[in-house]
Short mmCIF file of C-alpha atoms in Angstrom, two decimals:
data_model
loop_
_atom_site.label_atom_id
_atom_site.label_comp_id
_atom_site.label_asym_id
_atom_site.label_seq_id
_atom_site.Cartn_x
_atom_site.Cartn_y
_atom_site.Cartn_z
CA UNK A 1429 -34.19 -65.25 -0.02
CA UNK A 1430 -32.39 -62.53 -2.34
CA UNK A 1431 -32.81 -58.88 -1.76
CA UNK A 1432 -34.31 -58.99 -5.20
CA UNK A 1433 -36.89 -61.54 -4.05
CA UNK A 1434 -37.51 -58.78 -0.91
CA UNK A 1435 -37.59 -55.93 -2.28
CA UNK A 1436 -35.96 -54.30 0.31
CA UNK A 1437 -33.66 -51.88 -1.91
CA UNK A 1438 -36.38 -51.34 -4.52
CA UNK A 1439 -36.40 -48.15 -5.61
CA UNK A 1440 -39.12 -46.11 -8.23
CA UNK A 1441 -37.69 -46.92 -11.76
CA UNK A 1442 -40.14 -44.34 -13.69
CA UNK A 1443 -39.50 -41.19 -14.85
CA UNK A 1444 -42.97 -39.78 -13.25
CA UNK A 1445 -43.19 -38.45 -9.89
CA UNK A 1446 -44.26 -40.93 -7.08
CA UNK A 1447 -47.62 -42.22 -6.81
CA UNK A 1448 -47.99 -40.90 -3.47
CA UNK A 1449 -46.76 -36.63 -3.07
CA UNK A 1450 -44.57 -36.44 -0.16
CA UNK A 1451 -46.80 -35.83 3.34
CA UNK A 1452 -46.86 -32.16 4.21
CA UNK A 1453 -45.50 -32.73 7.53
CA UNK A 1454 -42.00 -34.06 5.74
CA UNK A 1455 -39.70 -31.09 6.43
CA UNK A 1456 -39.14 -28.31 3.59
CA UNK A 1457 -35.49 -29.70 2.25
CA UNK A 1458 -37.57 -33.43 1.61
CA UNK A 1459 -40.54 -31.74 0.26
CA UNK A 1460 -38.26 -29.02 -2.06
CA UNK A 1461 -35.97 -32.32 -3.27
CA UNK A 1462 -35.57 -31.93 -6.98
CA UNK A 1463 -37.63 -34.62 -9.36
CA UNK A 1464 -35.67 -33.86 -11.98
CA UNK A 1465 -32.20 -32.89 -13.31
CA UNK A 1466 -33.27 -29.54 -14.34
CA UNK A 1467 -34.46 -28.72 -11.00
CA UNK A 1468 -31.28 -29.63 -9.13
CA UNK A 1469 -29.60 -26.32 -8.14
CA UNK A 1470 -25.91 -25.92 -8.31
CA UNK A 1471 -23.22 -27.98 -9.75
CA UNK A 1472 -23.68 -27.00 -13.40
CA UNK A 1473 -19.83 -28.53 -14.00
CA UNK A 1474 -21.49 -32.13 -13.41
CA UNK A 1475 -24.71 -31.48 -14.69
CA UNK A 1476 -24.08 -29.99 -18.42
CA UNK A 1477 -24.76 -31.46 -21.45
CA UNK A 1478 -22.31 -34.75 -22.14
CA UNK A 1479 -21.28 -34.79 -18.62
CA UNK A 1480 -20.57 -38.25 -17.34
CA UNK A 1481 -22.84 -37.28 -14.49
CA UNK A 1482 -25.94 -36.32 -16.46
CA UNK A 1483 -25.19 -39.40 -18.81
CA UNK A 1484 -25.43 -41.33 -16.07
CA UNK A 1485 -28.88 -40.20 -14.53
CA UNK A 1486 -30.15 -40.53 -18.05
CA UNK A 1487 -29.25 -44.29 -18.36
CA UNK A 1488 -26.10 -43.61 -21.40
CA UNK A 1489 -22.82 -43.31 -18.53
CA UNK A 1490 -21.47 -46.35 -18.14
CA UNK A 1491 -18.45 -45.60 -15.32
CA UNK A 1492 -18.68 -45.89 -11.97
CA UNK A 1493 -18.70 -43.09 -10.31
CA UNK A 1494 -17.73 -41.44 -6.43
CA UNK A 1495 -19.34 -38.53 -5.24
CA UNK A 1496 -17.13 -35.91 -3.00
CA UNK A 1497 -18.27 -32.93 -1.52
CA UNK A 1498 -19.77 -31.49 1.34
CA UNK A 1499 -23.10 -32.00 2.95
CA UNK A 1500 -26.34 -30.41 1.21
CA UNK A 1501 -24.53 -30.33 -2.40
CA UNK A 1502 -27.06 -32.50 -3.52
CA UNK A 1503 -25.36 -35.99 -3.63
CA UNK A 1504 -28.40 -37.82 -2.45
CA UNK A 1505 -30.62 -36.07 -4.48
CA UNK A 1506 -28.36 -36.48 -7.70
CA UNK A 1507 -28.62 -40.43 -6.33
CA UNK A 1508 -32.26 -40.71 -6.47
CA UNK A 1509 -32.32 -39.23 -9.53
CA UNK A 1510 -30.71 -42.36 -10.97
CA UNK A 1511 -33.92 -44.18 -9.59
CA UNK A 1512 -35.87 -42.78 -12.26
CA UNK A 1513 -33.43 -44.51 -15.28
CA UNK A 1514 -35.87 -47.31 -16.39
CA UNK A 1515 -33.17 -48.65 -17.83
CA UNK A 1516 -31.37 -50.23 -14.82
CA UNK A 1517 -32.19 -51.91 -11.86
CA UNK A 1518 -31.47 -49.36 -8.89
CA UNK A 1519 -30.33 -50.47 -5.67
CA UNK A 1520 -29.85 -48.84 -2.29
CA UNK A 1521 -27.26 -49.05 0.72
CA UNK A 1522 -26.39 -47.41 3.35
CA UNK A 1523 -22.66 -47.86 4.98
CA UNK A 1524 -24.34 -47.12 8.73
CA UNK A 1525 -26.39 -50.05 8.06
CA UNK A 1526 -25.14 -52.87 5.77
CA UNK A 1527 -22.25 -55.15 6.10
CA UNK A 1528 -20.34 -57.25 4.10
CA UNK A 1529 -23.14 -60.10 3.36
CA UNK A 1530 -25.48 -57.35 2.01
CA UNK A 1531 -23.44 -56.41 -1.04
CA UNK A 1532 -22.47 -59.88 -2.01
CA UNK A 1533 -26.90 -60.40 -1.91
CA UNK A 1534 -26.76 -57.42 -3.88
CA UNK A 1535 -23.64 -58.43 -5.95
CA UNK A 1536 -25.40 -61.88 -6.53
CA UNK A 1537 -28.82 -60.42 -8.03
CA UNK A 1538 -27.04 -58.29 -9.91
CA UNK A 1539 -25.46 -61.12 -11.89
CA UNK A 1540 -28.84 -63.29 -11.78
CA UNK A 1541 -30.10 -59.50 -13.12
CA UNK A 1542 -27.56 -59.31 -15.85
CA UNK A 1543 -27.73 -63.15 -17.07
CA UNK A 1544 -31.62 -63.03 -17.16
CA UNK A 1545 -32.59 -59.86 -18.15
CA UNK A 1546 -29.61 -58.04 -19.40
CA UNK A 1547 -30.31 -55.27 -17.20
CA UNK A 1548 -27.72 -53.48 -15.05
CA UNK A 1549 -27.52 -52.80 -11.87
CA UNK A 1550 -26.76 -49.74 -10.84
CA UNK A 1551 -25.53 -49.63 -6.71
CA UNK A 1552 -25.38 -46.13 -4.69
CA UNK A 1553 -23.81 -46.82 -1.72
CA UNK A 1554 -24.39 -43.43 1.28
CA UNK A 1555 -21.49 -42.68 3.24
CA UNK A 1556 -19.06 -45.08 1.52
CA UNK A 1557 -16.21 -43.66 4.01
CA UNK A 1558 -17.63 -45.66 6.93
CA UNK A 1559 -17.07 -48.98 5.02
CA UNK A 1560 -14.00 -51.03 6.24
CA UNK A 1561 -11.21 -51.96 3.83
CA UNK A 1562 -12.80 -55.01 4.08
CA UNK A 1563 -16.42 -54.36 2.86
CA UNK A 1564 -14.87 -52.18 0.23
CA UNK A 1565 -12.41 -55.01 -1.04
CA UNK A 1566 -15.87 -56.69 -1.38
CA UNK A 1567 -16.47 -54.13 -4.45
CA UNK A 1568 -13.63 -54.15 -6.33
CA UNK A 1569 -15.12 -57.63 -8.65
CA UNK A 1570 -18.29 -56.36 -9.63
CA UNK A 1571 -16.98 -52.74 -10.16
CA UNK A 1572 -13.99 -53.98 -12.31
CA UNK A 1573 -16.25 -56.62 -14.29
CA UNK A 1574 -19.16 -53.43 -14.82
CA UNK A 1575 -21.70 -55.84 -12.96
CA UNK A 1576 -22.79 -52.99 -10.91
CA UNK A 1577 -22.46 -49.54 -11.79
CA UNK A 1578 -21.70 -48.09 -8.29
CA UNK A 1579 -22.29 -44.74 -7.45
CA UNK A 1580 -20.66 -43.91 -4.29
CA UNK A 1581 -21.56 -40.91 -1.70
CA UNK A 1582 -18.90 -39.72 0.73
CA UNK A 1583 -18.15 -36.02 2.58
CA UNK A 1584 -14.44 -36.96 2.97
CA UNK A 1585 -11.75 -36.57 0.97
CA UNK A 1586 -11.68 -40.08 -0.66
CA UNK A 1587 -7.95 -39.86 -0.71
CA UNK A 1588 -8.24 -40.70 2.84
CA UNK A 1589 -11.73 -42.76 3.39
CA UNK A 1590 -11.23 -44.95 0.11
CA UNK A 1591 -8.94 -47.84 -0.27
CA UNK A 1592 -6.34 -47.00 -3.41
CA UNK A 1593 -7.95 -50.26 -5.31
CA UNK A 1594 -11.28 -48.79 -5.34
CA UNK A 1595 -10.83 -45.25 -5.75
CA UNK A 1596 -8.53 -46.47 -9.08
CA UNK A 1597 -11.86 -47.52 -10.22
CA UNK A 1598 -14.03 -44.94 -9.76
CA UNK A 1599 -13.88 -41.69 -11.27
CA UNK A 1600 -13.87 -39.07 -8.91
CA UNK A 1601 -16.80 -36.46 -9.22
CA UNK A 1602 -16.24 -33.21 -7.11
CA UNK A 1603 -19.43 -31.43 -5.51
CA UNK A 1604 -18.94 -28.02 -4.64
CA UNK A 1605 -20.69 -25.85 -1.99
CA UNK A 1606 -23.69 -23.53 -3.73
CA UNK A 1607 -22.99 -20.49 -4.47
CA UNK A 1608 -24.59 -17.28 -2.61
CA UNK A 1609 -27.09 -16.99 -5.87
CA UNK A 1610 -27.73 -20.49 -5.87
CA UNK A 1611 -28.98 -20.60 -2.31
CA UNK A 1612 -30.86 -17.00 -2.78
CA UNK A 1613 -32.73 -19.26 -5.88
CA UNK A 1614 -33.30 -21.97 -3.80
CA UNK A 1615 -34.55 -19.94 -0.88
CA UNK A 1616 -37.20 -17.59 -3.20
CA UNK A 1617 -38.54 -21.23 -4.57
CA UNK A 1618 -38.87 -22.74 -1.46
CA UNK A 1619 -41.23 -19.79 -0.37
CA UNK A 1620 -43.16 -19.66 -3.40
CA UNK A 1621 -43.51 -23.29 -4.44
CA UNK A 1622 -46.83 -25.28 -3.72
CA UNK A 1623 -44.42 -27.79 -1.93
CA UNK A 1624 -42.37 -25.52 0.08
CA UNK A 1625 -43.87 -22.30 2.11
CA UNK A 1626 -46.38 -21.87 -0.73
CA UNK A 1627 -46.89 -18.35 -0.01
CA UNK A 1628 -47.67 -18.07 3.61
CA UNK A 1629 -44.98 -15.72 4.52
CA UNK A 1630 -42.23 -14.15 2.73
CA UNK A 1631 -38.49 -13.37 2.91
CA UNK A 1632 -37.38 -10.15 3.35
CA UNK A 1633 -34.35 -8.95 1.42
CA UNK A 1634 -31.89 -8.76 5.12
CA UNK A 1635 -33.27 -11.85 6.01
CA UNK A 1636 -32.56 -13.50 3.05
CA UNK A 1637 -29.23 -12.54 3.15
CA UNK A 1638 -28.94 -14.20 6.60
CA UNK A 1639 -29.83 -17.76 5.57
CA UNK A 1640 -27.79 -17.50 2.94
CA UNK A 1641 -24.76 -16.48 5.48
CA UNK A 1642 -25.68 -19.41 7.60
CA UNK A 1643 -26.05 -21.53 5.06
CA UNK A 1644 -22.46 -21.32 4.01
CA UNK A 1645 -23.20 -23.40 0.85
CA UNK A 1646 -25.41 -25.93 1.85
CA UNK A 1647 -29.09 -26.15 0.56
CA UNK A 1648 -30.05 -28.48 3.22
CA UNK A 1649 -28.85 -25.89 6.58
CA UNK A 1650 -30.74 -23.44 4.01
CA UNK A 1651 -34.22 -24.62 4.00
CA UNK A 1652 -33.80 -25.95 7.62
CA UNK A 1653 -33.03 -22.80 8.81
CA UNK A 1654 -35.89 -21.30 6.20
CA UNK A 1655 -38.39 -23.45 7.73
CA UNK A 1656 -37.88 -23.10 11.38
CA UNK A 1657 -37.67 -19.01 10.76
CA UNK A 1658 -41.33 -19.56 8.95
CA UNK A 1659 -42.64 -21.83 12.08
CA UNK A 1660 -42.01 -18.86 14.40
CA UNK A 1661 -43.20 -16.43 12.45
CA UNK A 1662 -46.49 -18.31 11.90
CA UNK A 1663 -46.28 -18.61 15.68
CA UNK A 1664 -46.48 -15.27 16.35
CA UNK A 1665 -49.53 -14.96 13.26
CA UNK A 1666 -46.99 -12.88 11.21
CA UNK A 1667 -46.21 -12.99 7.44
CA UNK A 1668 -42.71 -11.51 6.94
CA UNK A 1669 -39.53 -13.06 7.45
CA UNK A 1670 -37.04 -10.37 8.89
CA UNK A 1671 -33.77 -10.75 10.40
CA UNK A 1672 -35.34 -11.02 14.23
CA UNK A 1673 -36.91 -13.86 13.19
CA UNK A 1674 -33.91 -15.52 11.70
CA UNK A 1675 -31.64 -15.17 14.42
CA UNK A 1676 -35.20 -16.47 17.30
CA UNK A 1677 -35.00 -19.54 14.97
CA UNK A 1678 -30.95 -20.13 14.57
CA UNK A 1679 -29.28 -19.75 18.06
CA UNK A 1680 -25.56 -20.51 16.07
CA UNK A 1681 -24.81 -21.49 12.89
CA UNK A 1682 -23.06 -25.03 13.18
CA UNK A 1683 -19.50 -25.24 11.82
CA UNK A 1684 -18.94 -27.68 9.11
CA UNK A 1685 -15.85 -29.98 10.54
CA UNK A 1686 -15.15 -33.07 10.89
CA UNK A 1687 -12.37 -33.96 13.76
CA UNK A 1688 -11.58 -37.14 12.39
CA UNK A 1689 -11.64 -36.30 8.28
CA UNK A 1690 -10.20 -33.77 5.93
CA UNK A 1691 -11.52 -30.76 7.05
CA UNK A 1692 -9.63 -30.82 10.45
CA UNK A 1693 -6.77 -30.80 7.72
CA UNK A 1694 -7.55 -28.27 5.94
CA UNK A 1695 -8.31 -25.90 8.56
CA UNK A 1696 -5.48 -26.25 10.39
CA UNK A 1697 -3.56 -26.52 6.72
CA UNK A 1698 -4.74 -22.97 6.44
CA UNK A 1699 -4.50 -21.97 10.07
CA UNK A 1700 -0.81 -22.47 9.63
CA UNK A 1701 -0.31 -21.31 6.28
CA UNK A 1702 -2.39 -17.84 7.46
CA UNK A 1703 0.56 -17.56 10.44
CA UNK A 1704 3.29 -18.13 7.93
CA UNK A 1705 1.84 -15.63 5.28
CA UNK A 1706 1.60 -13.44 8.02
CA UNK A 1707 -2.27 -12.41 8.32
CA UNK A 1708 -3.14 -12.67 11.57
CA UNK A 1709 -7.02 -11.83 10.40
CA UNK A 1710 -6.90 -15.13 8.48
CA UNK A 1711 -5.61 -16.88 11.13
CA UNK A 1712 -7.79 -15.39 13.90
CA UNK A 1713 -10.52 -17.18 11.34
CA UNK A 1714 -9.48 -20.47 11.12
CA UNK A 1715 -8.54 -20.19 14.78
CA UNK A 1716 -12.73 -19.74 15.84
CA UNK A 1717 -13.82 -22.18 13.38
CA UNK A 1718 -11.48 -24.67 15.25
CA UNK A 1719 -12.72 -23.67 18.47
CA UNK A 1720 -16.62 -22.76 17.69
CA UNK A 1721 -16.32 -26.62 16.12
CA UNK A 1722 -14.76 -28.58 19.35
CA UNK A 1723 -11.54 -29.17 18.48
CA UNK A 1724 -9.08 -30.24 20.77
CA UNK A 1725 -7.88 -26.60 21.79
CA UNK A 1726 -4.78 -28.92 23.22
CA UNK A 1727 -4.12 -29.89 19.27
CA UNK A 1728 -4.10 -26.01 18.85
CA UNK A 1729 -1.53 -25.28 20.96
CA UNK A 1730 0.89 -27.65 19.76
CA UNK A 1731 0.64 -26.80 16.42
CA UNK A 1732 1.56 -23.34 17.50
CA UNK A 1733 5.07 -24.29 19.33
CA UNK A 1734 5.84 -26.07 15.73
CA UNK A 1735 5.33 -23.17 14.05
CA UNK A 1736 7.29 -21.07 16.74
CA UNK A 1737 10.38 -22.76 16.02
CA UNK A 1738 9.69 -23.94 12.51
CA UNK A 1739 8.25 -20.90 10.45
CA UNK A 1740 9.55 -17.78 13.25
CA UNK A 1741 12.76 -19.76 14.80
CA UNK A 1742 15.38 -17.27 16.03
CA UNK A 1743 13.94 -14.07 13.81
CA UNK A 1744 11.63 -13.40 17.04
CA UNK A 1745 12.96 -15.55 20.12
CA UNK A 1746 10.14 -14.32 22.32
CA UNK A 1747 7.72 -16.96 19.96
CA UNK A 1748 8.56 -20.12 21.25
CA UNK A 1749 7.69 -18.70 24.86
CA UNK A 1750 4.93 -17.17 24.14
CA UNK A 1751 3.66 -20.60 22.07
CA UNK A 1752 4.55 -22.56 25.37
CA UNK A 1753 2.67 -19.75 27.69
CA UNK A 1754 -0.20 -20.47 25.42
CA UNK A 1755 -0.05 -24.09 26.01
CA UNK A 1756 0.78 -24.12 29.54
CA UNK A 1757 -2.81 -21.45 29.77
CA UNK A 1758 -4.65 -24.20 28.02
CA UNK A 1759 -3.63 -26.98 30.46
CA UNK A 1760 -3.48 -24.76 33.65
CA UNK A 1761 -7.25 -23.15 32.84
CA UNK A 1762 -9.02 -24.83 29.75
CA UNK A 1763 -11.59 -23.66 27.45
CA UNK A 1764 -13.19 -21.36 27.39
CA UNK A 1765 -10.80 -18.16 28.92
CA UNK A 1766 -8.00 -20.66 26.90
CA UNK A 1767 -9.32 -19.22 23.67
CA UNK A 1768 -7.18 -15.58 24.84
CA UNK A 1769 -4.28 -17.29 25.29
CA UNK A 1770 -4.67 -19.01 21.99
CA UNK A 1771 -5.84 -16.02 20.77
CA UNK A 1772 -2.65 -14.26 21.47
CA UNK A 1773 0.19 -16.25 20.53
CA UNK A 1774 -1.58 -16.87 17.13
CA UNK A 1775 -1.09 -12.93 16.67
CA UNK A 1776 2.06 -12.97 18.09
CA UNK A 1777 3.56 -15.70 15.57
CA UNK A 1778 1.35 -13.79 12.65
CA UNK A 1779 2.80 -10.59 13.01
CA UNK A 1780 6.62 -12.05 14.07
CA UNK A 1781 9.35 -11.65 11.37
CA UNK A 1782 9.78 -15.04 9.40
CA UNK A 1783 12.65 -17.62 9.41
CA UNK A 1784 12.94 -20.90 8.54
CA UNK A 1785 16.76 -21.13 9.40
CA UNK A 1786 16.53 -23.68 12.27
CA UNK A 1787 14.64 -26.01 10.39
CA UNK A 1788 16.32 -26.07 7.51
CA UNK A 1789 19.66 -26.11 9.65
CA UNK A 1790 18.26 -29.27 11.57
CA UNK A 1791 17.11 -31.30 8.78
CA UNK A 1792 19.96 -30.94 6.58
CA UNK A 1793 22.23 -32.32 9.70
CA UNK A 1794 20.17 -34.97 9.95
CA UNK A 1795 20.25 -35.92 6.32
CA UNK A 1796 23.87 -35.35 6.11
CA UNK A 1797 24.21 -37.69 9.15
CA UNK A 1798 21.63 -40.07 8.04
CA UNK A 1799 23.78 -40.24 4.36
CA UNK A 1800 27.05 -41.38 6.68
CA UNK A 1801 28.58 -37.95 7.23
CA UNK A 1802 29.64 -38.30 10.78
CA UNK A 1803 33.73 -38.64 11.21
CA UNK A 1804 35.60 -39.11 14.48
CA UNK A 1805 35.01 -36.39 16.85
CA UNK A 1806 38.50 -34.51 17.31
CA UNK A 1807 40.95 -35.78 19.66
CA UNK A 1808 41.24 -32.46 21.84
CA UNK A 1809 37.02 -32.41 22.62
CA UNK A 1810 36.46 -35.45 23.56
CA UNK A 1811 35.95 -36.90 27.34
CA UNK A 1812 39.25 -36.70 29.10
CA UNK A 1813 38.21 -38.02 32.81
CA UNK A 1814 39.21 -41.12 32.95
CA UNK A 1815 42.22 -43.25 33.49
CA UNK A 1816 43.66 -43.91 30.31
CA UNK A 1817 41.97 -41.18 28.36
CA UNK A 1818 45.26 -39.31 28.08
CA UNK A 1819 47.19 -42.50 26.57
CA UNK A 1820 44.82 -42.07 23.71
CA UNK A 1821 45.09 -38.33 23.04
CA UNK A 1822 41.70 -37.39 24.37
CA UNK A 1823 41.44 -34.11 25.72
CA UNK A 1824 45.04 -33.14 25.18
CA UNK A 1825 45.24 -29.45 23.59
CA UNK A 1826 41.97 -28.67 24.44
CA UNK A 1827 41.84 -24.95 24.92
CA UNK A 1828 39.28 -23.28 27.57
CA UNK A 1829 37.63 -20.51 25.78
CA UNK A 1830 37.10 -18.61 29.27
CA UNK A 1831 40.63 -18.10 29.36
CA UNK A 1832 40.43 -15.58 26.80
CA UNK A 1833 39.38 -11.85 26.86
CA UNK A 1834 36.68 -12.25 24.28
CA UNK A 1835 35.31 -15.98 25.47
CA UNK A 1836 36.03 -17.10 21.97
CA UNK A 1837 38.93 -18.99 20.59
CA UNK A 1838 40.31 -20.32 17.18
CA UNK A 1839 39.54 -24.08 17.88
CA UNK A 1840 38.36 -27.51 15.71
CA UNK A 1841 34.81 -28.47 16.89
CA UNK A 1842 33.50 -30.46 13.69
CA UNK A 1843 34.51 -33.67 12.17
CA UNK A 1844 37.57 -33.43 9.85
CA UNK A 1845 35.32 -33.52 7.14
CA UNK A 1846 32.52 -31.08 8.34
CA UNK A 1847 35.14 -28.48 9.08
CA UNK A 1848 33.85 -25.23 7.55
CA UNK A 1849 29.91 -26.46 6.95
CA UNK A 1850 27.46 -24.05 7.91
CA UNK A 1851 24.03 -25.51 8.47
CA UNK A 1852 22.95 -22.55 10.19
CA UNK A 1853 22.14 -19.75 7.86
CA UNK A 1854 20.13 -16.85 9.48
CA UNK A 1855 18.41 -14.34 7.76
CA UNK A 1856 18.02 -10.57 7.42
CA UNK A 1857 14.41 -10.97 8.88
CA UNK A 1858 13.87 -9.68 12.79
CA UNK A 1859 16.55 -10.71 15.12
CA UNK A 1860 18.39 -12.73 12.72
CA UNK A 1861 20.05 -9.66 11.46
CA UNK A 1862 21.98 -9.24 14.25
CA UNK A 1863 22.48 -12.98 14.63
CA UNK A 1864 23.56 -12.86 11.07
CA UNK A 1865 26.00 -10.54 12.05
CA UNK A 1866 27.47 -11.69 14.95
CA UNK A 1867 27.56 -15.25 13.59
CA UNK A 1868 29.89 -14.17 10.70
CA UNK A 1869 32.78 -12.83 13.13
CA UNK A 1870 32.12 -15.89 15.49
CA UNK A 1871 32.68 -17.67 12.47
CA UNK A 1872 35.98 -15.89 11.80
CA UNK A 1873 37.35 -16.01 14.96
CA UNK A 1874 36.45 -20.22 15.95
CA UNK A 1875 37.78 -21.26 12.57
CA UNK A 1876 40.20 -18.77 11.44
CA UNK A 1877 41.39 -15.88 9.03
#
């Protein structure tokens, strides 16, 4: 039996609401879901006039489409929405849930759909990141051929989650975070509305400005967190909402990060771009959100002896160390007295002066040696204890630089044809003035004039 003959993905194909309201004991962010386009708040860049989005929902797009953005933006919402597009047959997966026999049933009625009826199929797919290469290989026909408009759902960055065949199909639709206004409207209508709060308490103006804080952008944290503040005031048989009974209700505001996708990239993206720039503030920030949201604080720490050596090198020596002190604290004593340690050499590398002279110096040796630039090491340095290593000229002339009042000599250390390269260029920045200094008349004196 098809999944057409089932009707297990059968969704509401009407533009009026439901037959049967949504129960009252639903929670708020169900009840409040927008029934139509004009009541979906936020993401007015999708949702104008001639946008393929809005097309879409009102049954004239004809491009697949991928939906990326964070949670509570409204990309399930904007999906049901497309329920209510009599013309097309609407269809239902989730990627927790179905496998690779489920879309070729739904791939196959969709055909049987189209040849019979002439009606398209349009497929939303939830969470289309937890689909293997394989399941979304299974796609890439009935996408290319328009048999199924798919409209895809994901909160990673599809560059990542979605295999380059697919994603080549799809165009890309961006959902952002609301705004603070858009969360303020969505709160005040939620407490007015016959199918939110209706009434029975309201918001006061520093409250309000707490959910919308905690919210950070997403409407669902907004009414969750607007419901359970209402449940404890009706507990107590008050009316108001005031800031006491927003923070009773939310202990912590959970941090939006994902370990495994793109925002454990872009925080610490930013973490270390904060250091570089020099704002310790910035990267005290990015810092807690790592740490309030679980990451490895082991992850932390080496991405802090990188940036020792790669973004402070030699302009502050005392960085490196106090990178490795960090990381030594986090294996010796762990989270959560770690977070100082952290804390510290974050500040430290923030407030250091800036070089990138050992990197660069590294990787351009490595390229030059990688491109064939190597040449015999000369005669007089090389390993003269041996019998026979005189016959061949090795260590002969070699001169000791010890033996000198200074400890530095006029003497051939590089290839023949590396003589006079300098991959090492320090800067004017911290330390690195003086090195600057004192590498130009070691300079002088090991090569000559």
């Amino acid at each position: 039996m098809t999944t057409e003959e089932q009707g297990l993905f059968d969704l509401p194909t009407s533009d009026a609401p439901p037959a049967e309201p949504v129960r009252a004991t639903a929670p708020l962010a169900v009840r409040m879901r927008p029934r139509t386009l004009d009541e979906v708040v936020g993401q007015a860049h999708l949702l104008r006039r001639g946008a393929p989005l809005r097309r879409l929902v009102e049954g004239g797009a004809a491009a697949s489409v991928l939906l990326y953005g964070p949670p509570g933006t409204g990309k399930t919402t904007i999906a049901r929405l497309l329920a209510t597009a009599d013309t097309r047959y609407f269809v239902a997966l989730s990627a927790l849930s179905s496998g690779v026999k489920e879309l070729r049933d739904v791939i196959s009625d969709a055909r049987r759909r189209q040849d019979r009826q002439n009606r398209q199929t349009v497929l939303f797919i939830d969470e289309v990141h937890r689909f293997s290469k394989t399941q979304q290989d299974a796609l890439l026909g009935a996408v290319e051929d328009r048999l199924v408009l798919l409209v895809a759902a994901t909160t990673e960055n599809p560059s990542f989650s979605v295999v380059s065949p697919l994603l080549s199909r799809l165009l890309v639709l961006q959902l952002q975070s609301l705004g603070e206004d858009e969360v303020r409207d969505l709160l005040r209508r939620a407490v007015t509305d016959q199918r939110g709060l209706d009434g029975s308490v309201s918001l006061a103006p520093e409250a309000e400005d707490a959910l919308v804080r905690l919210a950070a952008g997403d409407a669902r944290s907004a009414l969750t967190a607007l419901e359970a503040s209402a449940d404890g005031v009706a507990h107590t048989g008050g009316t108001v909402i005031d800031v006491p009974a927003v923070e009773r209700a939310i202990a912590e505001v959970t941090v939006r990060y994902d370990r495994q996708g793109d925002q454990h990239y872009d925080i610490i993206s930013a973490f270390i771009k904060s250091i570089r720039g020099s704002d310790p503030d910035a990267a005290l920030h990015y810092l807690a959100r790592m740490l309030v949201a679980g990451e490895d604080p082991r992850f932390v720490a080496r991405r802090l002896v990188v940036h020792a050596s790669e973004d402070v090198g030699l302009a502050d020596p005392t960085a490196l160390q106090a990178a490795v002190a960090a990381a030594q604290t986090v294996q010796l004593i762990g989270m959560p007295e770690a977070r100082l340690a952290l804390a510290q050499a974050t500040v430290h590398l923030a407030l250091a002066p800036k070089s990138n002279a050992v990197i660069v110096g590294i990787d351009e040796a490595m390229a030059e040696v990688r491109a064939g630039a190597v040449g015999e090491v000369p005669a007089h340095i090389r390993y003269g204890r041996y019998a026979g290593a005189a016959d061949l000229g090795n260590a002969i002339g070699y001169r000791y630089p010890h033996n000198t009042p200074d400890g530095v000599l006029e003497q051939q250390y590089p290839p023949d044809a590396l003589v006079g390269k300098d991959y090492y260029r320090p800067t004017q920045h911290g330390d690195e003035r003086t090195l600057h200094e004192r590498l130009t008349k070691l300079r002088r004196a090991v090569r000559g004039g």
